CSV table of C-alpha atoms and ligand atoms in Angstrom, one decimal:
chain,number,residue,atom,x,y,z
A,1,UNK,CA,114.8,109.0,120.8
A,2,UNK,CA,115.5,105.6,118.6
A,3,UNK,CA,116.3,103.4,121.8
A,4,UNK,CA,113.2,104.9,123.0
A,5,UNK,CA,111.2,103.5,120.0
A,6,UNK,CA,112.7,100.2,120.5
A,7,UNK,CA,112.6,100.1,124.2
A,8,UNK,CA,108.9,100.9,124.3
A,9,UNK,CA,108.2,98.4,121.6
A,10,UNK,CA,105.1,97.0,123.6
A,11,UNK,CA,104.8,99.8,126.0
A,12,UNK,CA,101.3,101.6,127.1
A,13,UNK,CA,101.3,104.8,124.8
A,14,UNK,CA,101.7,108.4,126.1
A,15,UNK,CA,99.0,110.5,124.9
A,16,UNK,CA,100.3,113.7,126.1
A,17,UNK,CA,103.0,113.0,123.4
A,18,UNK,CA,100.8,112.7,120.4
A,19,UNK,CA,101.0,116.2,119.1
A,20,UNK,CA,104.8,116.0,119.2
A,21,UNK,CA,105.3,113.4,116.7
A,22,UNK,CA,105.5,114.7,113.0
A,23,UNK,CA,105.1,112.7,109.8
A,24,UNK,CA,106.2,113.6,106.2
A,25,UNK,CA,105.4,111.5,103.2
A,26,UNK,CA,107.5,111.4,100.3
A,27,UNK,CA,105.6,110.2,97.2
A,28,UNK,CA,106.1,109.8,93.5
A,29,UNK,CA,103.7,111.8,91.5
A,30,UNK,CA,104.6,110.9,87.7
A,31,UNK,CA,105.8,107.6,86.5
A,32,UNK,CA,108.4,107.0,89.1
A,33,UNK,CA,112.4,107.6,89.2
A,34,UNK,CA,111.3,111.1,90.2
A,35,UNK,CA,114.1,111.7,92.8
A,36,UNK,CA,112.4,110.3,95.9
A,37,UNK,CA,115.5,108.8,97.1
A,38,UNK,CA,117.4,111.9,97.1
A,39,UNK,CA,114.3,113.7,99.0
A,40,UNK,CA,113.9,111.0,101.4
A,41,UNK,CA,117.8,110.9,102.2
A,42,UNK,CA,117.6,114.7,102.5
A,43,UNK,CA,115.0,114.5,105.2
A,44,UNK,CA,116.1,111.2,106.7
A,45,UNK,CA,119.2,113.0,108.2
A,46,UNK,CA,116.6,114.6,110.5
A,47,UNK,CA,114.1,111.7,110.7
A,48,UNK,CA,113.8,109.1,113.5
A,49,UNK,CA,112.3,106.6,111.4
A,50,UNK,CA,111.9,105.9,107.5
A,51,UNK,CA,109.2,103.7,106.4
A,52,UNK,CA,108.8,102.0,103.1
A,53,UNK,CA,105.1,100.9,102.7
A,54,UNK,CA,104.6,99.5,99.2
A,55,UNK,CA,106.3,98.1,96.2
A,56,UNK,CA,109.5,95.9,96.3
A,57,UNK,CA,112.9,95.7,94.5
A,58,UNK,CA,111.3,97.1,91.4
A,59,UNK,CA,112.3,100.4,92.8
A,60,UNK,CA,115.7,102.0,92.4
A,61,UNK,CA,116.2,105.0,94.6
A,62,UNK,CA,119.6,106.9,94.0
A,63,UNK,CA,121.2,108.9,96.8
A,64,UNK,CA,124.3,110.8,96.5
A,65,UNK,CA,126.3,112.5,99.3
A,66,UNK,CA,129.9,113.5,100.0
A,67,UNK,CA,130.9,112.7,96.3
A,68,UNK,CA,129.4,108.9,96.5
A,69,UNK,CA,126.4,107.6,94.9
A,70,UNK,CA,124.2,104.8,96.4
A,71,UNK,CA,121.5,102.9,94.9
A,72,UNK,CA,118.6,101.4,96.8
A,73,UNK,CA,116.1,98.8,96.0
A,74,UNK,CA,114.0,97.8,98.7
A,75,UNK,CA,115.9,99.1,101.5
A,76,UNK,CA,114.4,102.8,102.9
A,77,UNK,CA,116.6,105.8,101.9
A,78,UNK,CA,117.3,106.5,105.6
A,79,UNK,CA,119.8,103.5,105.9
A,80,UNK,CA,122.8,106.0,105.7
A,81,UNK,CA,121.7,107.8,109.1
A,82,UNK,CA,122.8,105.4,111.8
A,83,UNK,CA,120.5,107.1,114.2
A,84,UNK,CA,117.4,106.3,111.8
A,85,UNK,CA,115.2,103.5,112.3
A,86,UNK,CA,114.5,101.9,108.8
A,87,UNK,CA,111.2,99.9,108.6
A,88,UNK,CA,110.1,97.9,105.7
A,89,UNK,CA,106.5,97.6,106.4
A,90,UNK,CA,103.8,95.2,105.6
A,91,UNK,CA,102.6,96.7,102.3
A,92,UNK,CA,105.8,95.8,100.6
A,93,UNK,CA,106.7,92.7,98.8
A,94,UNK,CA,110.0,91.8,100.1
A,95,UNK,CA,112.4,89.7,98.4
A,96,UNK,CA,114.9,88.5,101.2
A,97,UNK,CA,117.6,87.5,98.4
A,98,UNK,CA,117.6,90.9,97.3
A,99,UNK,CA,117.5,92.4,100.7
A,100,UNK,CA,120.5,90.3,101.7
A,101,UNK,CA,122.5,91.4,98.2
A,102,UNK,CA,121.4,95.0,99.1
A,103,UNK,CA,123.1,94.8,102.5
A,104,UNK,CA,126.1,93.4,101.3
A,105,UNK,CA,126.6,95.9,98.8
A,106,UNK,CA,126.0,98.7,101.4
A,107,UNK,CA,128.6,96.9,103.7
A,108,UNK,CA,131.1,97.0,100.8
A,109,UNK,CA,130.4,100.7,100.4
A,110,UNK,CA,131.3,101.2,104.0
A,111,UNK,CA,127.6,101.5,105.3
A,112,UNK,CA,128.0,99.2,108.2
A,113,UNK,CA,126.0,101.1,111.0
A,114,UNK,CA,122.6,101.1,110.3
A,115,UNK,CA,119.1,100.1,111.9
A,116,UNK,CA,116.6,97.9,109.6
A,117,UNK,CA,113.3,96.0,110.5
A,118,UNK,CA,111.0,94.1,108.1
A,119,UNK,CA,107.5,93.5,108.8
A,120,UNK,CA,106.4,90.1,109.8
A,121,UNK,CA,103.3,90.6,107.6
A,122,UNK,CA,104.9,91.7,104.4
A,123,UNK,CA,104.6,89.4,101.7
A,124,UNK,CA,107.5,87.5,100.5
A,125,UNK,CA,108.8,87.3,97.1
A,126,UNK,CA,109.6,83.7,96.3
A,127,UNK,CA,111.7,82.3,93.4
A,128,UNK,CA,108.6,81.4,91.2
A,129,UNK,CA,107.5,85.3,91.2
A,130,UNK,CA,110.1,86.5,88.8
A,131,UNK,CA,110.2,83.1,86.8
A,132,UNK,CA,106.3,83.9,86.3
A,133,UNK,CA,106.8,87.7,85.6
A,134,UNK,CA,109.1,87.0,83.0
A,135,UNK,CA,107.2,84.1,81.2
A,136,UNK,CA,104.2,86.3,81.2
A,137,UNK,CA,105.8,89.1,79.9
A,138,UNK,CA,107.3,87.0,77.1
A,139,UNK,CA,103.7,85.6,76.5
A,140,UNK,CA,102.3,89.0,76.0
A,141,UNK,CA,104.6,89.8,73.4
A,142,UNK,CA,104.0,93.5,71.9
A,143,UNK,CA,101.5,93.8,74.5
A,144,UNK,CA,104.0,93.4,77.4
A,145,UNK,CA,103.9,95.8,80.2
A,146,UNK,CA,107.7,96.3,80.4
A,147,UNK,CA,108.2,95.1,84.1
A,148,UNK,CA,111.1,95.2,86.1
A,149,UNK,CA,110.9,91.3,85.8
A,150,UNK,CA,111.4,91.2,89.8
A,151,UNK,CA,108.4,89.3,90.4
A,152,UNK,CA,106.5,92.1,91.9
A,153,UNK,CA,103.0,91.6,90.1
A,154,UNK,CA,102.9,87.5,90.8
A,155,UNK,CA,103.9,88.4,94.4
A,156,UNK,CA,100.9,90.8,95.1
A,157,UNK,CA,98.7,88.3,93.1
A,158,UNK,CA,99.7,85.5,95.5
A,159,UNK,CA,99.2,87.7,98.6
A,160,UNK,CA,95.7,88.6,97.2
A,161,UNK,CA,94.9,85.1,96.3
A,162,UNK,CA,95.8,84.3,99.8
A,163,UNK,CA,98.6,81.8,98.8
A,164,UNK,CA,101.3,84.0,99.5
A,165,UNK,CA,104.3,83.5,102.2
A,166,UNK,CA,104.9,86.1,104.5
A,167,UNK,CA,108.2,87.4,106.1
A,168,UNK,CA,107.0,86.3,109.5
A,169,UNK,CA,106.5,82.6,108.3
A,170,UNK,CA,110.2,82.3,108.3
A,171,UNK,CA,110.4,82.5,112.0
A,172,UNK,CA,108.3,79.2,112.2
A,173,UNK,CA,109.9,76.4,110.2
A,174,UNK,CA,107.0,74.1,110.6
A,175,UNK,CA,104.3,76.7,109.4
A,176,UNK,CA,106.8,77.7,106.6
A,177,UNK,CA,107.1,74.2,105.2
A,178,UNK,CA,103.3,74.0,105.2
A,179,UNK,CA,102.7,77.1,103.3
A,180,UNK,CA,105.6,76.4,101.0
A,181,UNK,CA,104.2,72.9,100.3
A,182,UNK,CA,100.8,74.4,99.3
A,183,UNK,CA,102.0,77.2,97.3
A,184,UNK,CA,104.1,75.1,95.5
A,185,UNK,CA,101.3,72.6,94.4
A,186,UNK,CA,99.6,75.5,92.5
A,187,UNK,CA,102.8,77.4,91.3
A,188,UNK,CA,104.6,74.5,90.0
A,189,UNK,CA,101.4,73.7,87.8
A,190,UNK,CA,101.5,77.3,86.7
A,191,UNK,CA,105.4,77.1,85.9
A,192,UNK,CA,104.8,74.1,83.6
A,193,UNK,CA,102.0,75.6,82.0
A,194,UNK,CA,104.5,78.4,80.9
A,195,UNK,CA,106.9,75.5,80.0
A,196,UNK,CA,109.5,76.1,82.7
A,197,UNK,CA,110.8,73.7,85.2
A,198,UNK,CA,108.9,73.0,88.4
A,199,UNK,CA,110.8,74.0,91.8
A,200,UNK,CA,112.0,71.5,94.1
A,201,UNK,CA,110.4,72.1,97.6
A,202,UNK,CA,113.5,70.8,99.8
A,203,UNK,CA,115.9,73.2,97.6
A,204,UNK,CA,113.7,76.1,98.2
A,205,UNK,CA,113.0,75.3,101.9
A,206,UNK,CA,116.7,74.9,102.5
A,207,UNK,CA,117.4,78.3,100.9
A,208,UNK,CA,114.9,80.2,102.9
A,209,UNK,CA,116.0,78.6,106.0
A,210,UNK,CA,119.4,79.9,105.4
A,211,UNK,CA,117.9,83.4,104.8
A,212,UNK,CA,115.9,83.0,108.2
A,213,UNK,CA,119.0,82.7,110.1
A,214,UNK,CA,120.3,86.1,108.5
A,215,UNK,CA,117.1,88.4,108.4
A,216,UNK,CA,115.1,86.4,111.2
A,217,UNK,CA,116.5,89.1,114.0
A,218,UNK,CA,115.2,92.0,111.8
A,219,UNK,CA,111.6,90.8,111.4
A,220,UNK,CA,109.0,91.6,113.7
A,221,UNK,CA,105.5,93.5,114.0
A,222,UNK,CA,106.7,96.8,112.6
A,223,UNK,CA,103.4,98.3,112.9
A,224,UNK,CA,104.0,98.4,116.5
A,225,UNK,CA,107.4,100.3,116.0
A,226,UNK,CA,105.7,102.8,114.1
A,227,UNK,CA,102.9,103.3,116.5
A,228,UNK,CA,105.7,103.7,119.3
A,229,UNK,CA,107.3,106.2,117.2
A,230,UNK,CA,104.0,108.1,116.6
A,231,UNK,CA,103.3,108.2,120.3
A,232,UNK,CA,106.7,109.6,121.1
A,233,UNK,CA,108.6,112.7,119.6
A,234,UNK,CA,109.5,110.9,116.7
A,235,UNK,CA,109.8,112.4,113.3
A,236,UNK,CA,108.6,109.8,110.7
A,237,UNK,CA,109.1,110.0,107.0
A,238,UNK,CA,107.3,107.5,104.6
A,239,UNK,CA,109.2,106.7,101.5
A,240,UNK,CA,106.8,105.9,98.5
A,241,UNK,CA,108.3,104.0,95.8
A,242,UNK,CA,107.1,104.1,92.1
A,243,UNK,CA,104.8,107.0,91.0
A,244,UNK,CA,101.2,107.7,91.0
A,245,UNK,CA,100.6,107.0,87.4
A,246,UNK,CA,102.0,103.7,88.0
A,247,UNK,CA,99.4,103.3,90.8
A,248,UNK,CA,97.3,100.1,90.2
A,249,UNK,CA,94.1,101.9,90.9
A,250,UNK,CA,94.4,105.3,89.3
A,251,UNK,CA,97.6,104.7,86.9
A,252,UNK,CA,97.6,104.0,83.3
A,253,UNK,CA,96.0,100.6,83.8
A,254,UNK,CA,97.4,98.0,82.7
A,255,UNK,CA,100.6,99.4,82.4
A,256,UNK,CA,101.0,100.1,86.0
A,257,UNK,CA,102.8,98.2,88.8
A,258,UNK,CA,100.7,96.2,91.3
A,259,UNK,CA,100.5,98.6,94.3
A,260,UNK,CA,99.7,101.9,95.3
A,261,UNK,CA,102.5,104.4,95.6
A,262,UNK,CA,100.1,107.3,97.0
A,263,UNK,CA,100.0,108.8,100.6
A,264,UNK,CA,96.5,107.2,100.5
A,265,UNK,CA,98.0,103.7,100.9
A,266,UNK,CA,100.6,104.5,103.9
A,267,UNK,CA,97.8,103.6,106.4
A,268,UNK,CA,97.0,100.1,105.0
A,269,UNK,CA,100.9,99.4,104.1
A,270,UNK,CA,102.5,100.6,107.3
A,271,UNK,CA,99.6,99.5,109.7
A,272,UNK,CA,98.7,102.8,111.1
A,273,UNK,CA,95.5,105.0,111.4
A,274,UNK,CA,94.8,107.2,108.5
A,275,UNK,CA,94.7,110.1,111.0
A,276,UNK,CA,98.3,110.0,111.2
A,277,UNK,CA,99.0,110.6,107.6
A,278,UNK,CA,100.2,114.6,107.2
A,279,UNK,CA,102.7,116.6,105.3
A,280,UNK,CA,102.7,115.3,101.8
A,281,UNK,CA,105.6,116.2,99.6
A,282,UNK,CA,105.0,115.0,96.0
A,283,UNK,CA,108.2,114.4,94.0
A,284,UNK,CA,108.0,115.5,90.4
A,285,UNK,CA,110.7,116.1,87.6
A,286,UNK,CA,110.7,119.4,86.0
A,287,UNK,CA,109.8,117.3,83.1
A,288,UNK,CA,108.5,113.8,82.8
A,289,UNK,CA,109.9,110.4,82.2
A,290,UNK,CA,108.7,106.9,81.9
A,291,UNK,CA,110.3,103.5,81.7
A,292,UNK,CA,108.3,100.4,80.3
A,293,UNK,CA,105.4,100.2,78.1
A,294,UNK,CA,102.3,102.4,78.0
A,295,UNK,CA,100.6,105.9,76.9
A,296,UNK,CA,102.7,108.8,77.8
A,297,UNK,CA,100.9,112.2,76.4
A,298,UNK,CA,103.8,114.7,76.4
A,299,UNK,CA,106.3,112.2,75.2
A,300,UNK,CA,109.1,113.5,72.9
A,301,UNK,CA,111.0,111.7,70.2
A,302,UNK,CA,113.2,114.5,69.0
A,303,UNK,CA,116.5,116.0,69.6
A,304,UNK,CA,115.1,117.7,72.9
A,305,UNK,CA,114.3,114.3,74.3
A,306,UNK,CA,118.0,113.2,73.4
A,307,UNK,CA,119.3,116.3,75.1
A,308,UNK,CA,117.4,115.7,78.3
A,309,UNK,CA,118.2,111.9,78.5
A,310,UNK,CA,121.9,112.6,78.4
A,311,UNK,CA,121.8,115.6,80.3
A,312,UNK,CA,119.8,114.0,83.2
A,313,UNK,CA,121.3,110.6,82.8
A,314,UNK,CA,117.9,109.2,82.2
A,315,UNK,CA,119.0,105.3,82.2
A,316,UNK,CA,116.9,102.9,84.7
A,317,UNK,CA,118.6,102.2,88.0
A,318,UNK,CA,117.2,98.9,88.1
A,319,UNK,CA,116.9,97.7,84.4
A,320,UNK,CA,119.5,100.1,82.8
A,321,UNK,CA,116.7,101.0,80.0
A,322,UNK,CA,116.8,104.2,78.6
A,323,UNK,CA,114.0,106.3,80.1
A,324,UNK,CA,111.2,108.1,78.0
A,325,UNK,CA,111.3,111.6,78.0
A,326,UNK,CA,108.3,114.2,77.8
A,327,UNK,CA,107.4,117.8,79.0
A,328,UNK,CA,106.1,118.5,82.2
A,329,UNK,CA,102.3,117.5,82.4
A,330,UNK,CA,100.3,119.8,84.5
A,331,UNK,CA,97.4,117.2,83.8
A,332,UNK,CA,99.0,114.6,85.5
A,333,UNK,CA,100.3,116.7,88.1
A,334,UNK,CA,97.0,118.2,89.1
A,335,UNK,CA,95.6,114.8,89.0
A,336,UNK,CA,98.2,113.3,91.1
A,337,UNK,CA,98.1,116.1,93.5
A,338,UNK,CA,94.5,115.6,94.0
A,339,UNK,CA,94.8,112.0,94.6
A,340,UNK,CA,97.8,112.0,97.0
A,341,UNK,CA,96.9,115.1,98.8
A,342,UNK,CA,99.9,116.8,97.9
A,343,UNK,CA,101.0,119.8,100.1
A,344,UNK,CA,104.3,120.7,98.4
A,345,UNK,CA,106.0,119.6,95.4
A,346,UNK,CA,109.9,118.7,95.2
A,347,UNK,CA,110.7,120.0,91.9
A,348,UNK,CA,113.7,117.9,90.9
A,349,UNK,CA,116.1,117.8,88.1
A,350,UNK,CA,115.4,121.4,87.4
A,351,UNK,CA,119.3,121.9,86.3
A,352,UNK,CA,118.5,119.5,83.5
A,353,UNK,CA,116.5,122.2,81.8
A,354,UNK,CA,119.2,124.7,81.6
A,355,UNK,CA,120.2,125.4,78.2
A,356,UNK,CA,116.8,125.1,76.2
A,357,UNK,CA,115.8,128.0,74.2
A,358,UNK,CA,112.2,127.1,75.1
A,359,UNK,CA,110.6,125.0,77.3
A,360,UNK,CA,106.8,123.4,77.2
A,361,UNK,CA,104.3,122.7,80.0
A,362,UNK,CA,101.3,120.6,79.0
A,363,UNK,CA,98.0,122.5,80.5
A,364,UNK,CA,95.4,120.1,79.1
A,365,UNK,CA,94.7,117.3,76.7
A,366,UNK,CA,92.3,117.6,73.3
A,367,UNK,CA,90.3,114.3,73.2
A,368,UNK,CA,87.5,114.0,70.6
A,369,UNK,CA,87.5,117.6,69.9
A,370,UNK,CA,87.2,118.6,73.6
A,371,UNK,CA,89.5,120.0,75.9
A,372,UNK,CA,90.0,117.5,79.0
A,373,UNK,CA,91.7,118.6,82.3
A,374,UNK,CA,92.0,115.0,84.0
A,375,UNK,CA,93.4,111.8,82.4
A,376,UNK,CA,90.8,109.5,81.0
A,377,UNK,CA,90.5,106.2,82.5
A,378,UNK,CA,91.6,103.9,79.8
A,379,UNK,CA,94.7,104.0,78.0
A,380,UNK,CA,92.8,103.9,74.8
A,381,UNK,CA,91.4,107.0,75.1
A,382,UNK,CA,94.6,108.4,76.8
A,383,UNK,CA,96.5,107.2,73.8
A,384,UNK,CA,94.1,109.6,71.9
A,385,UNK,CA,94.9,112.7,74.1
A,386,UNK,CA,96.7,115.3,72.3
A,387,UNK,CA,98.7,117.6,74.8
A,388,UNK,CA,98.0,121.1,74.7
A,389,UNK,CA,101.1,123.1,75.5
A,390,UNK,CA,102.1,126.4,76.6
A,391,UNK,CA,105.8,127.5,75.7
A,392,UNK,CA,107.9,129.5,78.0
A,393,UNK,CA,111.2,130.9,77.6
A,394,UNK,CA,114.2,129.0,78.5
A,395,UNK,CA,117.2,129.9,80.4
A,396,UNK,CA,120.9,129.2,79.7
A,397,UNK,CA,122.6,129.6,83.1
A,398,UNK,CA,124.0,126.8,85.0
A,399,UNK,CA,121.9,126.6,88.0
A,400,UNK,CA,123.3,123.7,89.8
A,401,UNK,CA,125.2,126.0,92.3
A,402,UNK,CA,122.2,128.0,93.4
A,403,UNK,CA,121.6,127.9,97.0
A,404,UNK,CA,118.5,129.9,97.1
A,405,UNK,CA,115.1,130.6,95.1
A,406,UNK,CA,116.4,134.2,94.6
A,407,UNK,CA,119.4,133.1,92.7
A,408,UNK,CA,117.4,131.6,89.9
A,409,UNK,CA,117.2,133.1,86.4
A,410,UNK,CA,114.2,134.9,86.0
A,411,UNK,CA,113.0,132.6,83.3
A,412,UNK,CA,113.5,129.6,85.7
A,413,UNK,CA,111.3,131.3,88.5
A,414,UNK,CA,108.7,131.9,86.0
A,415,UNK,CA,108.6,128.4,85.1
A,416,UNK,CA,108.1,127.5,88.8
A,417,UNK,CA,105.3,129.8,89.2
A,418,UNK,CA,103.6,128.4,86.2
A,419,UNK,CA,103.7,125.1,87.6
A,420,UNK,CA,102.3,126.2,90.9
A,421,UNK,CA,99.4,128.1,89.2
A,422,UNK,CA,98.5,125.3,86.9
A,423,UNK,CA,98.4,122.9,89.6
A,424,UNK,CA,97.1,124.7,92.6
A,425,UNK,CA,99.9,123.2,94.6
A,426,UNK,CA,103.1,125.2,96.0
A,427,UNK,CA,106.7,124.3,95.0
A,428,UNK,CA,108.2,123.8,98.4
A,429,UNK,CA,111.7,122.2,97.3
A,430,UNK,CA,113.7,122.6,94.4
A,431,UNK,CA,116.5,120.3,93.1
A,432,UNK,CA,119.4,121.5,91.1
A,433,UNK,CA,121.5,118.6,91.0
A,434,UNK,CA,122.0,114.9,92.3
A,435,UNK,CA,123.7,115.7,95.5
A,436,UNK,CA,122.0,116.4,99.0
A,437,UNK,CA,123.5,119.7,99.1
A,438,UNK,CA,122.1,120.6,95.8
A,439,UNK,CA,118.6,121.3,97.4
A,440,UNK,CA,116.7,124.6,97.7
A,441,UNK,CA,114.5,124.6,100.4
A,442,UNK,CA,111.6,127.1,99.9
A,443,UNK,CA,108.8,126.0,102.4
A,444,UNK,CA,109.5,127.1,105.8
A,445,UNK,CA,107.2,124.4,107.2
A,446,UNK,CA,109.3,121.8,105.5
A,447,UNK,CA,112.5,123.3,106.7
A,448,UNK,CA,111.2,122.8,110.3
A,449,UNK,CA,110.7,119.2,109.9
B,1,GDP,P1,113.6,107.5,92.6
B,1,GDP,O1,113.5,106.2,92.1
B,1,GDP,O2,112.3,108.5,92.6
B,1,GDP,O3,114.3,107.6,93.8
B,1,GDP,O4,114.6,108.1,91.6
B,1,GDP,P2,115.9,107.5,90.8
B,1,GDP,O5,116.9,107.5,91.8
B,1,GDP,O6,115.5,106.4,90.3
B,1,GDP,O7,116.3,108.6,89.6
B,1,GDP,C1,116.3,110.0,89.7
B,1,GDP,C2,117.9,110.1,89.1
B,1,GDP,O8,118.2,111.5,89.1
B,1,GDP,C3,119.2,109.6,90.1
B,1,GDP,O9,120.0,109.3,89.2
B,1,GDP,C4,119.5,111.0,90.9
B,1,GDP,O10,120.8,110.9,91.2
B,1,GDP,C5,119.0,111.8,90.0
B,1,GDP,N1,118.9,113.3,90.4
B,1,GDP,C6,118.0,113.6,91.5
B,1,GDP,N2,117.8,114.7,91.7
B,1,GDP,C7,118.7,115.4,90.7
B,1,GDP,C8,118.5,116.9,90.5
B,1,GDP,O11,118.2,117.7,90.8
B,1,GDP,N3,119.4,116.9,89.2
B,1,GDP,C9,119.9,115.9,88.6
B,1,GDP,N4,120.8,116.3,87.6
B,1,GDP,N5,119.9,114.8,88.9
B,1,GDP,C10,119.2,114.5,90.0
B,2,IMO,P1,111.1,103.8,91.5
B,2,IMO,O1,110.5,103.8,93.1
B,2,IMO,C1,110.0,103.6,87.4
B,2,IMO,C2,107.4,100.4,86.0
B,2,IMO,C3,108.2,99.3,85.2
B,2,IMO,C4,106.9,99.0,84.4
B,2,IMO,C5,105.8,98.9,85.5
B,2,IMO,C6,105.4,97.6,85.9
B,2,IMO,O2,112.6,103.7,91.3
B,2,IMO,O3,110.6,105.1,91.1
B,2,IMO,P2,106.8,96.2,87.9
B,2,IMO,O4,108.2,95.4,88.0
B,2,IMO,O5,106.5,97.0,89.0
B,2,IMO,O6,105.8,95.1,87.7
B,2,IMO,O7,106.6,97.0,86.6
B,2,IMO,O8,106.2,99.9,86.7
B,2,IMO,N1,108.2,100.6,87.3
B,2,IMO,C7,109.0,101.8,87.7
B,2,IMO,N2,109.3,102.7,86.9
B,2,IMO,N3,110.4,103.8,88.5
B,2,IMO,C8,110.0,102.8,89.5
B,2,IMO,O9,110.5,102.7,90.8
B,2,IMO,C9,109.3,101.5,88.9
B,2,IMO,N4,108.9,100.3,89.4
B,2,IMO,C10,108.0,99.8,88.5
B,2,IMO,O10,109.0,99.9,84.2
B,2,IMO,O11,106.6,99.8,83.3
B,3,MG,MG1,114.0,104.8,90.6
């Protein structure tokens, strides 16, 4: 199958096979770190292709199997299956230095047999991006966003101001030189404005030409690869990064990332028509976490937060920062389900809630004396929202070994049903531990993927 994708890279399409291709989307539906890596890896074992369509190495996706834990930043979570074609598509901002480091780390962990392609149209993260990210955060002081300082915002800014360099530019040294000179003329002024040392053209040029030698063979028009996969009998998995509440359009602006993690951005970010997007799995923790600044209506500051943080090892994969903890927010879940067209929830880290006497779910917000059922547009108003909770019985049993829904304690089942009722979206998957094997597949249609 995979050789078919590659061999037919520029082939005429076989329309008779249209119906045979299947697509599945894995998208974050809270503030990121929901467990997308685990779910993507779970399905990747059966997928012919895994596509990352936005974000960059601000993501940290953990995958665990056979007793080993892996952490990925910009490389798709299908990398562990040698038969899966992994694509870093045009909607990403690709830091080639970080990609090389990630590949080296994977090699050292014994992952040497993989397929990886990078879009020639993907925006390239350049050395000035992380410098400007850090400087701009420092300048903002208390109003900082709490970015990962990977240069994601500045890289997307350059893309949209049409000053950016793209991965494909590496394949044409003369053109790359021209683009780099033009960009540095402006960027060095910006760096100086922040009191930073300007970058030396020749040094950057030489560094990136070395990078081109390593990554060059992987750079191609990935939209063609995906299109060929669509028109053959391929199973394609789209792996979102971040989460919908960090979306540049629909998230808690300005405390967001600079891309749109939703299924809605796949078409543009992967270079395929919107009609090919189907089967959306919204990954959501059984509670909520957030790393970085910005309003978080159900945030907890008590002993329960501490307990959940320690039990769930809630520390950032990329920055190591402690994650903020809160109860499951059904207002957020309804909102993101609607915006991303979520067909099923993958309810993650369910085991972490075991042992609590009571569990709470936020069903609405009180704002200016009124009950509101969707997040307001400004963080100013969101910060004033008071969560309205229902309280449910907790469960004491260890559920990490449960293999089916039926094996879950009654109180845990009631919690799952309540989430379905409040969000109008079915729970298709329940995750009861970080390992690939600790996954309860409920949905028959997801089982069939
Ligand atoms: P992602 O960014 O959405 O891929 O999520 P991260 O990998 O950043 O964070 C999720 C964390 O939860 C990782 O450390 C996972 O290994 C872990 N994890 C995933 N699912 C489960 C689960 O069901 N139970 C527990 N205890 N940990 C989980
Ligand atoms: P995954 O894919 C959690 C957060 C940062 C910050 C804001 C902006 O692992 O779920 P950025 O560096 O993107 O400009 O930072 O977004 N953020 C994430 N939080 N998980 C992520 O990715 C995140 N990627 C960015 O903490 O608040
Ligand atoms: Mg993460």
